[in-house]
C-alpha positions as MATLAB code, in Angstrom:
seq = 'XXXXXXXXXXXXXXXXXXXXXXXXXXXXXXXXXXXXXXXXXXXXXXXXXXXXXXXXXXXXXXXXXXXXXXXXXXXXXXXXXXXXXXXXXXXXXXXXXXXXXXXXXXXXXXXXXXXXXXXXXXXXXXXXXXXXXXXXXXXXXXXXXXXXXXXXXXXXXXXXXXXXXXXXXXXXXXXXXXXXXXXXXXXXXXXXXXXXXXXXXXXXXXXXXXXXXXXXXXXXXXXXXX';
ca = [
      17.257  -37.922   19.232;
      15.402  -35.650   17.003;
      13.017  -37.283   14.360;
      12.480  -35.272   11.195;
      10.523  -36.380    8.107;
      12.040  -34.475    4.671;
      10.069  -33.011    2.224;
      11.676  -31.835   -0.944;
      10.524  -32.964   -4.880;
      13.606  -33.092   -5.811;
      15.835  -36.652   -5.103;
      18.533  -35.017   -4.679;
      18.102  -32.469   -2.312;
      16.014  -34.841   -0.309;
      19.127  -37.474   -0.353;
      21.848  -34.330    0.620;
      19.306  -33.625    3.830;
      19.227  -37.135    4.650;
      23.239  -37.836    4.015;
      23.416  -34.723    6.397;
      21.030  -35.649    9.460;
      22.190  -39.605    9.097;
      25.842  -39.107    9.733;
      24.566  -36.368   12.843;
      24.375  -38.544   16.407;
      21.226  -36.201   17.055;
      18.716  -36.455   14.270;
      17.213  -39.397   12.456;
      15.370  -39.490    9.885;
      12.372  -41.256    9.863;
      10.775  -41.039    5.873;
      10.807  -39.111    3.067;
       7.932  -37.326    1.042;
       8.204  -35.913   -2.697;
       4.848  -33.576   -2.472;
       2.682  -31.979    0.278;
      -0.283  -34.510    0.367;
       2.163  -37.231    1.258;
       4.217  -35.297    3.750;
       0.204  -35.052    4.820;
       0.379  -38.418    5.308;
       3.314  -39.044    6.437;
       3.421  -36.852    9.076;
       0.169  -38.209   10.563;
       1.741  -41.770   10.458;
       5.248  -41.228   11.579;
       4.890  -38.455   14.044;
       8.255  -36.979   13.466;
       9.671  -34.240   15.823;
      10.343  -31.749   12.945;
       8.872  -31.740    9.305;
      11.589  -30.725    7.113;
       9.320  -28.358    4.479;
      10.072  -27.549    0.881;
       7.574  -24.593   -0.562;
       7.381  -25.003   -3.761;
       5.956  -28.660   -5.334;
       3.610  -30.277   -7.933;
       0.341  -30.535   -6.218;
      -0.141  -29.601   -2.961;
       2.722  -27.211   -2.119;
       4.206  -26.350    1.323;
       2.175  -23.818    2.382;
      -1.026  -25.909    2.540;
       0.778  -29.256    3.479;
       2.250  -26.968    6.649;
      -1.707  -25.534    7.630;
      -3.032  -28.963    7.481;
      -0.139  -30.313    9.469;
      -0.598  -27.897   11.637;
      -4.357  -27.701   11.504;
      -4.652  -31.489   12.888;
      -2.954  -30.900   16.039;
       0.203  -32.920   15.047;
       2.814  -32.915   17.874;
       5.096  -32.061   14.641;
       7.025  -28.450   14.223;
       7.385  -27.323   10.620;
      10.891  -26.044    9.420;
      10.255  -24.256    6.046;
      13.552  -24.333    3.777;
      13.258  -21.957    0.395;
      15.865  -21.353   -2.388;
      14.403  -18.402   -2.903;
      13.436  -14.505   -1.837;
       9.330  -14.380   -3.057;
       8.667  -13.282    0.526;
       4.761  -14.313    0.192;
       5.400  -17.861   -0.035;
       7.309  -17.252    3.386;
       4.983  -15.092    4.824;
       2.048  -17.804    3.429;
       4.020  -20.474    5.538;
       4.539  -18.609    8.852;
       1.148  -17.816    8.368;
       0.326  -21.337    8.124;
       2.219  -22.266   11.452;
       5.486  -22.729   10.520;
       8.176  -22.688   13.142;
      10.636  -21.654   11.352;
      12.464  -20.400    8.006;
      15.965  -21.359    6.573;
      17.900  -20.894    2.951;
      18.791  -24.263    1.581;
      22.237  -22.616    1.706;
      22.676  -22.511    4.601;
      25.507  -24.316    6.369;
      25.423  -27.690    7.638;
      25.548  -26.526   11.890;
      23.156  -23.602   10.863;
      20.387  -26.072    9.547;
      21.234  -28.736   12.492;
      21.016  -25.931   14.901;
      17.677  -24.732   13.318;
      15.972  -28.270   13.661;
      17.281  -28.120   17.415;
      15.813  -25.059   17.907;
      12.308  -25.767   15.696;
      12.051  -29.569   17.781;
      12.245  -27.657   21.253;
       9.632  -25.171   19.957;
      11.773  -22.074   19.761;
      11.643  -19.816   15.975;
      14.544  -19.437   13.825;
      13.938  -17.280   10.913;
      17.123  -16.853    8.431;
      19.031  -13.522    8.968;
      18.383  -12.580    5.217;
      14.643  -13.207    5.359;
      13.660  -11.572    8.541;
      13.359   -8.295    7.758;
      12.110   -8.829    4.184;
       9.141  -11.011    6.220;
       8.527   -8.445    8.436;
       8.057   -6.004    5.707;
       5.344   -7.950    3.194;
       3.869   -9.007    6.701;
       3.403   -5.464    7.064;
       1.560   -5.098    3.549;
      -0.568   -7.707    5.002;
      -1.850   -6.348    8.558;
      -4.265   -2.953    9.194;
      -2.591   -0.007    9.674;
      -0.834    0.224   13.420;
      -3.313    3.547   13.760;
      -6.153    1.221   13.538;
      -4.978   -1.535   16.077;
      -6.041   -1.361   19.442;
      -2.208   -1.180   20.801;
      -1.934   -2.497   24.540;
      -5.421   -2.550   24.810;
      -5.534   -5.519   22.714;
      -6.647   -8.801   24.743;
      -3.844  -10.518   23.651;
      -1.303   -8.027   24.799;
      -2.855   -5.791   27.649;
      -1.995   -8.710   30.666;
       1.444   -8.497   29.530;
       3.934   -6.503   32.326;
       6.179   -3.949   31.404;
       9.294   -6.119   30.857;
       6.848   -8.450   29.220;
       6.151   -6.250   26.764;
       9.879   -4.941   26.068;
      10.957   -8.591   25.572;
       7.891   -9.266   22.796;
       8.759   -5.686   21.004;
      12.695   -7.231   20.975;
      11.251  -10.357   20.118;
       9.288   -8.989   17.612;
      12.478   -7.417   16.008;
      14.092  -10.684   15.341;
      16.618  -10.443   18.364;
      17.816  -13.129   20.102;
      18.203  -14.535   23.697;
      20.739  -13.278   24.058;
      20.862   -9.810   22.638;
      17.942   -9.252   24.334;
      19.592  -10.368   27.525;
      22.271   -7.961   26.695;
      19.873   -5.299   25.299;
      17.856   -5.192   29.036;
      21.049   -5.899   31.355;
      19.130   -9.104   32.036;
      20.597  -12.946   32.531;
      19.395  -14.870   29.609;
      17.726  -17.316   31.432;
      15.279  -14.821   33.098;
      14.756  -13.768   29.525;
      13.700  -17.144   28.941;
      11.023  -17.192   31.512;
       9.857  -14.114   30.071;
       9.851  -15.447   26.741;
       7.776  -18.084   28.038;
       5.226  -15.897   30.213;
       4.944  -13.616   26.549;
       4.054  -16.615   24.533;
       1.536  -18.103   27.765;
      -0.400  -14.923   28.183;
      -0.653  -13.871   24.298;
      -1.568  -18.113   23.275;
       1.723  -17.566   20.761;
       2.109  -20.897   19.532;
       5.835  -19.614   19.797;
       7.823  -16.728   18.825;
       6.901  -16.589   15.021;
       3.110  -16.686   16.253;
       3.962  -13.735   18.893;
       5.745  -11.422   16.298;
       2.200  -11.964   14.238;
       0.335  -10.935   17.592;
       2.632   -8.042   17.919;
       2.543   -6.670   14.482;
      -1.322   -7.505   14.817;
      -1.635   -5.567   17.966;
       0.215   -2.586   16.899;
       2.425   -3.123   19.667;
       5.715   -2.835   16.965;
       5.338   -0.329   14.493;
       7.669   -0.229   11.454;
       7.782    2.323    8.667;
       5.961    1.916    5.618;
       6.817    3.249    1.753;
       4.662    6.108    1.131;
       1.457    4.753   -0.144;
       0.290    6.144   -4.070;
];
């Protein structure tokens, strides 16, 4: 059973969530918060498996209630859900620790799936935001000239195949396309995931995309500058 703790200021969105995860034999939920400084609270008290993170609110918004979730060491994942595309709240939040990224429209199995996936501490990031992320998170980082590439601490005990499974990572594949991408079983890619996010100190695979853009292990191209 799956605990999650929803955070929305607006009743009805919270009660739709809660309607949803109620009448699923996996998740429970365990309180509601209208603001960030009580899912603060909340999520100190309760403990729940997965926070269930609106962005924007009066007061404290997401962004800071996720880094001071985070922050405190809670055994808690953070699943940010946004209505909309301002990619630097998003990048703000993964930023902040975040563990993943949804649309509130997405369907019913897609957001169970996520919270699955968030509680277990694997990243889902929505198809439609990930490489709109990627791209203000590369307005955000130094130049890849400028990074120390595999010579980065982070990156340089990584093996070969290591490294080929965090740059396929790092392009928002899956398990299993990167299973079928290196004519690899997906379970070995799972150790490998695993080994990536032990020997970078990923907090998972959001934090080692960061560590790879970081690194200048993944380049992308950039707009011509003015």
């Amino acid at each position: 059973m799956t605990t999650v703790l929803i955070v929305d200021d607006q009743p009805l969105q919270r009660l739709g969530f809660k309607m949803l995860l109620e009448n699923n034999p996996d998740t429970s939920v365990v309180g509601q918060a209208a603001h960030g400084a009580e899912a603060v609270r909340m999520a100190a008290e309760l403990r729940p498996d997965v926070v269930l993170m609106d962005i924007r609110m009066p007061g404290m918004d997401g962004i800071e209630a996720t880094r001071r979730i985070v922050a405190s060491g809670s055994r808690s994942k953070v699943l940010v859900l946004t209505t909309f595309d301002l990619d630097a709240y998003a990048y703000g939040a993964l930023r902040a620790g975040a563990g993943g990224f949804l649309l509130k429209d997405a369907l019913p199995e897609e957001l169970l799936a996520g919270i699955r996936a968030v509680a277990l501490g694997d990243a889902v990031v929505a198809p439609a935001l990930t490489r709109r992320l990627l791209d203000t998170f590369l307005e955000h980082v130094p130049d890849p000239e400028g990074a120390d590439g595999p010579n980065d601490p982070r990156v340089a005990g990584l093996t070969e195949r290591e490294r080929e499974v965090l740059q396929a990572v790092a392009e928002g594949l899956t398990n299993t396309e990167i299973a079928r991408r290196l004519v690899l079983s997906e379970s070995t890619i799972k150790t490998h995931v695993s080994r990536v996010l032990a020997k970078t100190g990923a907090r998972d695979r959001v934090h080692a995309v960061i560590i790879a853009y970081e690194a200048g292990l993944v380049r992308a191209d950039r707009p011509p500058r003015e």
